[in-house]
XYZ file of C-alpha atoms in Angstrom:
678
model
C 17.206 20.340 -6.330
C 18.706 18.921 -3.153
C 16.927 18.743 0.185
C 17.707 21.615 2.528
C 17.631 19.381 5.614
C 20.933 18.331 7.135
C 21.845 14.634 7.417
C 21.097 13.175 10.815
C 23.500 11.949 13.458
C 22.738 8.313 14.207
C 21.645 7.405 17.745
C 23.527 4.203 18.746
C 20.715 2.918 20.962
C 18.115 3.465 18.266
C 20.343 1.792 15.706
C 20.715 -1.298 17.932
C 16.905 -1.491 18.157
C 16.584 -1.254 14.388
C 19.218 -3.917 13.954
C 17.180 -6.204 16.235
C 13.920 -5.510 14.439
C 15.251 -6.780 11.097
C 16.960 -9.833 12.583
C 15.749 -13.299 11.639
C 15.151 -13.957 15.330
C 12.733 -11.063 15.616
C 10.974 -11.959 12.331
C 10.521 -15.513 13.505
C 9.011 -14.292 16.805
C 6.504 -12.084 14.984
C 5.643 -14.864 12.539
C 5.112 -17.283 15.388
C 2.825 -14.889 17.181
C 0.548 -14.656 14.103
C 0.617 -18.363 13.347
C -0.040 -19.294 16.983
C -3.088 -17.010 17.072
C -4.411 -18.243 13.671
C -4.304 -21.902 14.611
C -6.651 -21.206 17.549
C -9.371 -19.813 15.252
C -12.298 -21.970 14.106
C -12.364 -22.116 10.287
C -16.164 -22.088 10.351
C -18.668 -23.777 8.045
C -18.873 -21.521 4.998
C -18.174 -22.602 1.470
C -16.184 -19.430 0.795
C -12.524 -20.325 1.470
C -11.231 -16.757 1.492
C -10.859 -16.724 5.259
C -11.398 -20.335 6.395
C -8.623 -21.775 4.259
C -6.105 -19.273 5.655
C -6.956 -20.699 9.076
C -6.725 -24.267 7.698
C -3.176 -23.471 6.586
C -2.091 -22.515 10.137
C -3.919 -25.436 11.766
C -2.670 -28.064 9.362
C 0.910 -26.955 9.885
C 0.358 -27.794 13.575
C -1.667 -30.912 12.938
C -1.832 -32.372 9.382
C -4.915 -34.397 10.422
C -6.923 -31.449 11.784
C -10.495 -32.438 10.980
C -12.092 -28.940 10.803
C -9.405 -27.844 8.319
C -9.725 -30.909 6.108
C -13.509 -30.541 6.163
C -13.081 -26.915 5.117
C -11.065 -27.950 2.071
C -13.727 -30.418 0.935
C -16.473 -27.906 1.542
C -14.802 -24.995 -0.220
C -13.129 -26.775 -3.141
C -16.166 -26.710 -5.504
C -16.963 -23.068 -4.874
C -17.712 -20.969 -7.918
C -18.858 -17.441 -7.274
C -17.888 -13.840 -8.041
C -15.116 -13.965 -5.406
C -13.985 -17.567 -5.959
C -10.430 -16.472 -6.903
C -9.735 -15.996 -3.206
C -10.677 -19.621 -2.577
C -8.592 -20.832 -5.538
C -5.325 -19.261 -4.398
C -5.808 -20.609 -0.854
C -6.507 -24.108 -2.254
C -3.292 -23.807 -4.350
C -1.336 -22.766 -1.223
C -2.729 -25.703 0.754
C -2.081 -28.183 -2.025
C 1.471 -26.973 -2.508
C 2.238 -27.297 1.206
C 0.282 -30.396 2.232
C -0.874 -32.076 -0.965
C 1.235 -35.195 -0.596
C -0.431 -35.974 2.762
C -3.978 -35.350 1.591
C -6.419 -38.260 1.418
C -7.669 -39.653 -1.928
C -10.984 -37.862 -1.286
C -9.394 -34.485 -0.892
C -7.070 -35.117 -3.876
C -10.080 -35.891 -6.001
C -11.935 -32.829 -4.795
C -8.983 -30.612 -5.725
C -8.570 -32.245 -9.123
C -12.292 -31.949 -9.851
C -12.386 -28.242 -9.045
C -9.270 -27.676 -11.142
C -10.821 -29.451 -14.112
C -14.155 -27.570 -13.787
C -12.941 -24.034 -13.128
C -13.393 -21.883 -16.216
C -11.924 -18.551 -14.981
C -8.190 -19.272 -14.575
C -7.284 -17.051 -17.534
C -9.993 -14.424 -16.887
C -9.711 -10.761 -15.937
C -10.664 -8.532 -13.055
C -8.542 -6.361 -10.834
C -4.807 -6.959 -10.603
C -5.012 -9.198 -7.551
C -7.936 -11.193 -9.048
C -5.849 -11.951 -12.162
C -2.826 -12.962 -10.118
C -4.778 -15.335 -7.874
C -6.304 -17.094 -10.888
C -3.074 -17.433 -12.811
C -0.942 -18.734 -9.928
C -3.638 -21.201 -8.957
C -3.709 -22.317 -12.633
C 0.053 -22.924 -12.480
C -0.071 -24.890 -9.243
C -2.946 -27.156 -10.273
C -1.801 -27.464 -13.877
C 1.532 -28.739 -12.660
C -0.164 -30.965 -10.053
C -2.449 -32.630 -12.596
C -0.681 -32.327 -15.950
C -2.921 -34.889 -17.691
C -6.270 -33.444 -16.614
C -8.588 -31.946 -19.209
C -9.465 -28.377 -18.139
C -12.599 -26.352 -18.843
C -10.634 -24.699 -21.660
C -10.246 -28.036 -23.442
C -6.456 -28.065 -22.845
C -4.352 -30.205 -20.523
C -3.197 -29.234 -17.061
C 0.369 -28.940 -18.301
C -0.731 -26.542 -21.072
C -2.688 -24.510 -18.536
C 0.405 -24.230 -16.358
C 2.452 -23.079 -19.372
C -0.166 -20.404 -20.105
C 0.085 -19.213 -16.484
C 3.888 -19.105 -16.573
C 3.815 -17.167 -19.854
C 1.481 -14.649 -18.126
C 4.085 -14.326 -15.294
C 6.711 -13.304 -17.869
C 4.439 -10.663 -19.519
C 3.105 -9.355 -16.250
C 6.464 -9.137 -14.498
C 7.975 -7.407 -17.521
C 5.105 -4.837 -17.428
C 5.470 -4.208 -13.691
C 9.224 -3.658 -13.908
C 8.749 -1.339 -16.900
C 5.977 0.772 -15.407
C 4.791 -0.512 -11.933
C 1.799 -2.273 -10.370
C -1.643 -0.635 -10.317
C -2.481 -1.816 -6.758
C 0.995 -0.752 -5.674
C 0.503 -0.020 -1.961
C -3.182 -0.803 -1.365
C -3.699 -1.132 2.362
C -5.771 -4.272 1.630
C -4.700 -5.761 -1.656
C -0.898 -5.606 -1.271
C -1.489 -8.395 1.280
C -3.249 -10.360 -1.399
C -0.373 -9.913 -3.791
C 1.981 -11.105 -1.126
C -0.045 -14.304 -0.810
C -0.058 -14.771 -4.608
C 3.666 -14.528 -5.064
C 4.602 -16.449 -1.907
C 2.432 -19.292 -3.206
C 4.115 -19.128 -6.605
C 7.623 -18.915 -5.184
C 7.227 -21.828 -2.769
C 5.187 -24.178 -4.949
C 6.238 -23.562 -8.556
C 7.698 -26.595 -10.337
C 10.171 -24.750 -12.609
C 13.217 -22.515 -12.124
C 11.669 -19.936 -14.430
C 8.493 -19.576 -12.330
C 10.422 -19.521 -9.078
C 12.802 -16.824 -10.364
C 9.993 -14.662 -11.626
C 8.088 -15.076 -8.377
C 11.173 -14.111 -6.398
C 11.597 -10.992 -8.518
C 7.946 -9.981 -8.012
C 8.316 -10.406 -4.246
C 11.461 -8.307 -4.299
C 9.581 -5.586 -6.209
C 6.644 -5.668 -3.759
C 8.823 -5.805 -0.648
C 11.224 -3.047 -1.741
C 8.328 -0.760 -2.642
C 6.792 -1.412 0.758
C 10.083 -0.919 2.569
C 10.965 2.435 1.028
C 7.463 3.717 1.885
C 7.161 2.266 5.395
C 7.883 4.451 8.403
C 6.984 4.720 12.088
C 4.584 1.782 11.950
C 2.667 3.104 8.934
C 2.978 3.172 5.142
C 3.206 6.644 3.693
C 0.530 7.994 1.291
C -0.544 8.112 -1.449
C -2.248 4.690 -1.099
C -4.854 3.299 -3.495
C -7.897 1.207 -2.618
C -7.735 2.161 1.068
C -11.235 0.948 1.842
C -10.420 0.143 5.448
C -10.710 3.900 6.082
C -14.514 3.564 5.714
C -14.947 0.006 6.928
C -12.452 -0.509 9.734
C -10.463 2.620 10.490
C -7.116 4.171 9.590
C -3.573 2.987 9.850
C -2.223 3.291 13.361
C 1.200 3.297 14.999
C 0.843 -0.510 15.230
C -0.617 -3.014 12.732
C -4.264 -2.304 11.859
C -4.481 -2.633 8.080
C -3.353 -5.572 5.945
C -0.305 -3.747 4.599
C 0.821 -2.779 8.107
C 0.736 -6.422 9.209
C 3.011 -7.350 6.331
C 5.372 -4.527 7.184
C 5.322 -5.497 10.897
C 6.226 -9.115 10.197
C 9.404 -8.140 8.361
C 10.770 -5.135 10.307
C 8.531 -4.601 13.328
C 7.385 -1.206 14.599
C 8.381 1.353 17.245
C 7.209 -0.973 20.047
C 9.508 -3.855 19.083
C 12.185 -4.696 21.638
C 14.424 -7.744 22.111
C 12.176 -10.404 23.609
C 9.082 -8.186 23.288
C 7.016 -8.194 20.109
C 3.640 -6.948 21.357
C 0.534 -7.637 19.294
C -1.928 -4.754 18.783
C -4.081 -3.918 21.790
C -7.342 -4.721 19.974
C -6.375 -8.393 19.881
C -7.176 -8.566 23.575
C -10.731 -9.226 22.317
C -9.567 -12.555 20.859
C -10.620 -15.795 22.542
C -9.477 -19.238 21.380
C -12.110 -21.005 19.345
C -13.658 -17.826 17.859
C -15.184 -18.203 14.414
C -12.957 -16.911 11.594
C -15.520 -14.336 10.469
C -15.770 -12.846 13.941
C -12.006 -12.241 13.801
C -11.187 -11.468 10.183
C -14.358 -9.591 9.424
C -14.538 -7.999 12.839
C -11.862 -6.491 15.125
C -8.802 -7.920 13.261
C -9.606 -7.340 9.606
C -6.032 -6.627 8.610
C -4.664 -9.798 10.196
C -6.133 -12.077 7.521
C -3.408 -11.617 4.910
C -0.654 -12.028 7.491
C -1.264 -15.759 7.927
C 0.307 -16.946 4.667
C 3.511 -14.890 5.117
C 3.645 -15.956 8.782
C 3.791 -19.674 7.851
C 6.003 -19.126 4.851
C 9.768 -19.640 5.030
C 10.314 -16.661 2.728
C 11.443 -13.284 4.032
C 12.761 -10.206 2.295
C 16.544 -10.066 2.094
C 18.467 -8.006 4.639
C 18.907 -5.122 2.251
C 15.158 -4.622 1.908
C 14.617 -5.116 5.613
C 17.201 -2.485 6.401
C 15.339 0.030 4.243
C 12.028 -0.915 5.854
C 13.400 -0.354 9.350
C 15.186 2.791 8.214
C 18.676 1.422 8.932
C 19.740 3.931 6.277
C 20.778 7.560 6.259
C 17.846 9.976 6.441
C 16.213 12.126 5.204
C 15.488 11.003 1.668
C 13.159 12.023 -1.125
C 11.110 9.484 -3.151
C 9.235 9.975 -6.437
C 7.183 7.212 -8.160
C 4.703 6.890 -11.037
C 2.023 4.193 -11.099
C -0.143 2.792 -13.898
C -3.853 2.168 -14.154
C -5.335 -1.333 -14.295
C -5.620 -1.249 -18.091
C -1.845 -1.667 -18.360
C -2.117 -4.831 -16.218
C -5.061 -6.191 -18.180
C -3.207 -5.711 -21.496
C -0.289 -7.743 -20.157
C -2.786 -10.422 -19.072
C -4.421 -10.943 -22.467
C -4.375 -14.545 -23.699
C -5.918 -16.819 -26.335
C -8.234 -18.589 -23.909
C -10.217 -15.587 -22.642
C -10.581 -12.150 -24.164
C -10.230 -9.413 -21.556
C -11.949 -6.032 -22.194
C -9.476 -3.189 -22.526
C -9.619 0.444 -21.427
C -7.232 3.277 -22.283
C -3.835 2.680 -20.687
C -2.291 5.337 -18.458
C 1.342 4.871 -17.530
C 1.399 7.882 -15.233
C -2.076 7.480 -13.790
C -0.876 8.267 -10.242
C 2.296 10.119 -9.264
C 3.730 9.839 -5.765
C 5.991 12.284 -3.883
C 7.305 11.202 -0.472
C 9.773 12.579 2.079
C 11.189 10.553 4.956
C 12.900 12.110 7.978
C 13.795 10.206 11.147
C 10.937 11.501 13.270
C 8.308 11.980 10.575
C 7.381 11.352 6.987
C 4.890 12.839 4.538
C 3.588 12.250 1.062
C 1.103 13.458 -1.529
C 0.205 12.719 -5.107
C -0.704 13.973 -8.537
C -3.395 12.139 -10.490
C -4.757 11.801 -14.020
C -8.333 12.940 -14.371
C -10.686 10.032 -13.619
C -13.861 11.213 -11.930
C -15.714 7.956 -11.359
C -13.207 5.279 -10.480
C -12.648 3.250 -7.346
C -9.010 4.291 -7.255
C -10.184 7.869 -6.747
C -13.060 7.096 -4.400
C -10.817 5.104 -2.085
C -7.581 6.945 -2.528
C -5.668 8.088 0.582
C -3.851 10.725 -1.379
C -1.847 12.715 1.171
C -0.703 12.459 4.767
C 1.798 13.173 7.510
C 3.066 10.435 9.838
C 4.930 11.328 13.033
C 6.681 9.372 15.770
C 4.372 8.713 18.681
C 3.588 6.245 21.399
C -0.143 6.942 20.785
C -2.300 4.658 18.647
C -3.050 7.442 16.146
C -0.109 9.113 14.465
C -1.291 10.391 11.065
C -2.709 13.662 9.822
C -4.292 14.167 6.401
C -6.308 16.792 4.505
C -9.369 16.103 2.390
C -12.244 17.747 0.626
C -15.256 15.509 1.518
C -16.739 14.422 -1.780
C -17.398 10.802 -2.823
C -19.651 9.514 -0.035
C -21.065 12.698 1.449
C -24.689 11.525 0.851
C -24.203 8.123 2.504
C -26.470 7.550 5.500
C -24.362 6.946 8.617
C -25.314 3.794 10.538
C -23.843 5.094 13.764
C -24.964 8.708 13.618
C -28.299 8.658 11.837
C -27.585 11.306 9.241
C -25.548 11.831 6.104
C -21.792 11.371 6.236
C -21.118 14.891 5.063
C -17.880 16.400 6.392
C -16.997 13.073 8.008
C -16.356 11.539 4.551
C -12.590 11.525 5.004
C -11.502 9.244 2.143
C -11.045 9.832 -1.574
C -9.588 12.378 -3.963
C -12.015 15.167 -4.892
C -11.796 16.770 -8.355
C -11.937 20.124 -6.574
C -8.679 19.781 -4.601
C -5.084 19.771 -5.787
C -1.766 19.826 -3.968
C 1.966 19.987 -4.431
C 4.573 18.474 -2.172
C 8.267 19.210 -1.694
C 10.279 17.728 1.183
C 8.725 18.941 4.472
C 6.036 21.146 2.936
C 2.541 20.696 1.370
C 0.569 23.321 -0.487
C -3.143 22.718 -1.184
C -5.696 24.553 -3.327
C -9.437 24.073 -3.327
C -11.842 25.384 -6.002
C -15.202 24.051 -4.886
C -18.305 24.935 -6.959
C -21.721 25.329 -5.423
C -23.188 22.434 -7.479
C -21.325 19.252 -8.369
C -21.006 19.127 -12.205
C -20.252 15.379 -12.009
C -23.020 14.250 -9.673
C -24.869 12.399 -12.461
C -21.822 10.484 -13.613
C -21.995 7.556 -11.150
C -22.022 4.216 -12.929
C -23.445 1.345 -10.881
C -22.139 -1.351 -13.172
C -18.656 0.035 -13.050
C -18.275 0.552 -9.334
C -20.357 -2.342 -8.067
C -21.040 -2.266 -4.363
C -18.767 0.742 -4.003
C -21.076 3.151 -5.795
C -20.493 6.813 -4.879
C -23.269 8.680 -3.176
C -22.624 12.406 -3.490
C -24.678 15.400 -2.604
C -25.775 17.596 -5.494
C -24.678 20.644 -3.541
C -20.940 20.440 -2.879
C -19.701 20.764 0.635
C -17.705 23.985 0.446
C -15.214 23.059 3.105
C -11.949 21.125 3.497
C -10.837 19.216 6.571
C -7.472 18.503 8.168
C -8.000 15.360 10.275
C -5.841 15.426 13.414
C -5.597 12.862 16.295
C -7.011 14.351 19.475
C -4.109 12.667 21.262
C -1.576 15.066 19.820
C 0.507 16.607 22.612
C -0.007 20.295 21.885
C -2.189 22.531 19.717
C -1.772 26.300 19.636
C -3.535 28.975 17.636
C -1.215 31.549 16.111
C -1.767 34.752 14.103
C -1.113 32.741 10.940
C -2.857 29.479 11.719
C -2.211 26.563 13.949
C 0.884 25.001 15.497
C 0.859 21.326 16.535
C 3.403 19.277 18.448
C 3.893 15.585 19.169
C 7.054 14.862 21.152
C 9.792 16.540 19.107
C 7.828 16.827 15.843
C 6.231 20.204 14.928
C 3.488 20.914 12.362
C 2.423 24.332 11.064
C -1.011 24.575 9.376
C -1.717 27.853 7.624
C -5.210 28.211 6.037
C -5.709 30.961 3.439
C -8.659 32.359 1.527
C -11.149 30.732 3.903
C -14.345 32.352 5.099
C -13.921 30.830 8.522
C -12.213 27.934 10.313
C -13.330 25.732 13.169
C -12.358 22.571 15.015
C -14.968 19.778 14.775
C -15.183 16.432 16.530
C -15.353 13.587 14.015
C -18.578 11.648 14.397
C -18.135 8.165 12.893
C -16.883 5.028 14.549
C -13.924 4.629 12.147
C -12.799 8.183 13.009
C -12.693 7.536 16.745
C -10.003 9.651 18.331
C -9.887 12.237 15.484
C -10.988 15.825 15.171
C -10.822 18.061 12.107
C -9.673 21.567 11.486
C -12.414 22.541 9.022
C -11.911 25.490 6.708
C -15.012 26.838 5.026
C -15.015 28.543 1.624
C -14.947 27.957 -2.089
C -11.573 29.212 -3.409
C -9.039 28.698 -0.651
C -6.003 26.663 0.429
C -3.635 25.369 3.049
C 0.122 25.529 3.545
C 1.481 22.826 5.872
C 5.053 22.378 7.062
C 6.633 19.732 9.288
C 9.834 19.950 11.268
C 11.615 18.412 14.254
C 13.914 19.244 17.103
C 16.957 17.954 15.222
C 16.477 20.538 12.457
C 14.898 23.484 14.303
C 16.083 23.059 17.923
C 12.697 23.771 19.595
C 9.062 24.314 18.896
C 9.505 28.043 19.494
C 12.279 28.257 16.865
C 10.118 26.289 14.398
C 7.152 28.593 15.068
C 9.306 31.608 14.442
C 10.476 30.168 11.106
C 6.917 29.261 10.147
C 5.739 32.804 10.957
C 8.429 34.170 8.632
C 7.374 31.913 5.740
C 5.939 34.051 2.955
C 2.517 33.359 1.446
C 1.409 35.190 -1.742
C -2.238 34.802 -2.711
C -2.527 37.901 -4.895
C -3.384 35.685 -7.883
C -5.778 33.367 -6.022
C -8.965 34.933 -7.350
C -7.763 35.744 -10.858
C -5.630 32.654 -11.668
C -6.372 30.084 -8.886
C -2.707 30.386 -7.887
C -0.764 30.592 -4.624
C 2.957 30.895 -3.866
C 4.667 29.923 -0.674
C 8.260 30.434 0.468
C 8.808 27.768 3.090
C 10.732 27.946 6.361
C 13.611 26.154 4.534
C 13.570 28.799 1.781
C 11.922 26.607 -0.836
C 9.804 28.579 -3.272
C 6.611 26.636 -4.060
C 4.078 27.862 -6.601
C 0.803 26.012 -7.280
C -1.895 26.728 -9.877
C -5.201 24.852 -9.748
C -6.179 23.305 -13.096
C -9.939 22.586 -13.356
C -10.962 19.056 -14.325
C -9.538 16.931 -11.546
C -6.157 16.138 -13.128
C -2.617 17.420 -12.643
C -2.109 20.959 -11.335
C 0.624 23.230 -12.520
C 3.446 23.414 -9.970
C 6.890 24.951 -9.658
C 9.724 24.512 -7.107
C 12.309 27.271 -6.966
C 11.084 28.471 -10.361
C 11.416 25.095 -12.108
C 8.199 23.353 -13.218
C 7.455 19.872 -11.904
C 7.573 17.650 -14.980
C 4.633 15.286 -14.469
C 4.892 13.839 -17.960
C 8.404 12.525 -17.194
C 7.912 11.548 -13.584
C 10.141 8.535 -12.802
C 8.815 4.993 -12.233
C 10.874 5.120 -9.019
C 13.635 7.424 -7.902
C 15.229 7.582 -4.483
C 18.667 6.964 -2.947
C 17.723 3.423 -1.937
C 15.140 2.092 -4.441
C 15.030 3.102 -8.088
C 13.475 1.691 -11.213
C 13.986 2.673 -14.829
C 13.995 0.912 -18.168
C 12.864 -2.378 -16.607
C 15.672 -2.458 -14.043
C 14.950 -2.346 -10.300
C 17.916 -1.309 -8.103
C 17.845 -1.592 -4.302
C 20.595 -0.761 -1.832
C 20.984 0.124 1.860
C 24.200 2.101 1.447
C 26.338 -0.994 2.180
C 25.043 -3.704 -0.108
C 22.555 -3.884 -2.936
C 21.067 -5.854 -5.752
C 19.550 -5.160 -9.155
C 16.923 -7.043 -11.153
C 16.896 -6.521 -14.913
C 13.501 -7.622 -16.304
C 13.733 -5.732 -19.600
C 13.593 -9.079 -21.359
C 11.372 -12.136 -20.931
C 12.919 -13.199 -17.605
C 14.594 -11.362 -14.689
C 18.360 -11.330 -14.226
C 19.892 -10.650 -10.821
C 23.134 -8.971 -9.699
C 24.114 -8.696 -6.011
C 26.827 -6.191 -5.177
C 28.827 -4.643 -2.339
C 29.376 -0.870 -2.067
C 33.030 -0.215 -1.408
C 34.312 3.360 -1.206
C 31.240 4.475 -3.131
C 31.786 1.960 -5.881
C 29.735 -1.139 -6.713
C 31.536 -4.491 -6.776
C 29.358 -7.277 -8.198
C 29.494 -10.407 -6.061
C 26.808 -12.699 -7.580
C 24.922 -12.950 -10.862
C 21.850 -15.146 -11.471
C 19.951 -15.781 -14.713
C 18.064 -18.398 -16.674
C 19.770 -20.508 -19.318
C 17.422 -22.768 -21.272
C 14.982 -22.684 -18.367
C 17.567 -23.516 -15.691
C 18.818 -21.136 -13.019
C 22.517 -20.287 -13.332
C 24.668 -18.637 -10.658
C 28.033 -16.987 -11.059
C 30.104 -15.794 -8.124
C 32.851 -13.288 -8.761
C 36.126 -13.308 -6.897
């Protein structure tokens, strides 16, 4: 089923801007801006190195004798606590970069902590495991003769960590990461693999680290657009702690994206930092910055001081120096798949049931907008549902806020608001409710809600499982759904069928159906500043949403006329929880709500969406199947085959639609081999 949208005509001026944004000159300017700011921050006096050691990295690069940074290393090195993996990976990064210049006292402190630490081969979330293993490799190679807490030598510990790299990378290339585009934790994964790539002592570890970075970067690039990263996104806790993604870097993942291909504000000689950084003053304590107004900046420091950058092919995809529009489908695993690949003889890791298609993604990228939504396995009490940003529309705008999403408020509705004095209620805008389902195809979204009066799952919360992120839900369900819209949007019109929105040359039609009433509400919480919600009240109801632009429709009036002609059939809504929608492009969408919080039933032009065979990754520019990642920008490309123990690379040119291999790279008896073709 091909997209009905026509291919765009490239704007030469815009193309020159995109070419600049991916240039090494522009990347270096953005990296320098981050590093220069970081080196002015005080690392503080805490024993937790999660934040202070990132600052030490930037300061020591400027002055290898910086006393506050060296003191921070000595103070943080012995730390053992629940979150000590963050300290360990930063210590490994610092040792790899500056270890030869460290004093005997610091060397001894680093060796002592490496000998004493008994969690290197332990479990946790995906990023926790990665931090521990890569730190084990770095310190095991640094002190090969040391006796570790496992009773083995440092060199044996390093070998265990490198063996994990092989198993883990193989699993990722076969089926994906679990924390694939987390707005917070993708930044942590970037730090992990940059540390491994730059400071590994073997060709095997360096090649595997490079392949993991290429997987992470290409996944980010194909999903990045207009300053944001398109949903669905797991573990998006910044939505309830710090605010949403914006048109400029706000979250961790946006900072990483900005470093490598900029945003819509980037111009030659002008790489503006986000406006909120005007609050920064030299000498501020690290917690005041990284736990305050610049939360997302923290994981930008390591990539800013690193020499590594994505290759030009990936950067071109990230900046959208490719033909648009395109369609993207991806499936993503649960953490149990990652834990199984991380099992070892030194520590037994508890296993859960593996799900290889735990989350399914569907994304559409046009030049002026992008949208995405997901399909999810039933899991009614997991952080990846509580903190899932599961759908959204991003549009081109000069405003700070440029994303719209729909949500049934569910997971945190009973939480007491600190800034409003009552329960969160309808202002709980994050998480995937079991009472909402959606289908997506190209420029259209179709939602169904089947909201009971009383929550049948309200007693299922498990404190031990969710830790500090324990859901607090009201026993009585909120029988309403909200479409969260920036108040800054240029135009908002009520129509006989719903609402028409416009931002510049992007148009959005929102058509509620089955609702008892609709109203616009001002959002009340601090993290929702600048948003209002179109709230639809009812129990069995839905939404049809379409997006278009001037290039396709010519004008807002023409788009509105097309939207008015779109056909909605809800004759089976009450009897079968089913709705059908014939979009303005003539796409027939049919959605049936399936109780239980899992996959719905969905059809496009009469053909069922086959969720059980959803691809690991399928798009014109990034694809992954059978352990082989393929990435191209329409001119050049590369593939990584990790179907065996180690990755193998091929770089190719695209000539008259055919691929001509230029370079091959592989391991031979542990050594990197390169072959260049004529």
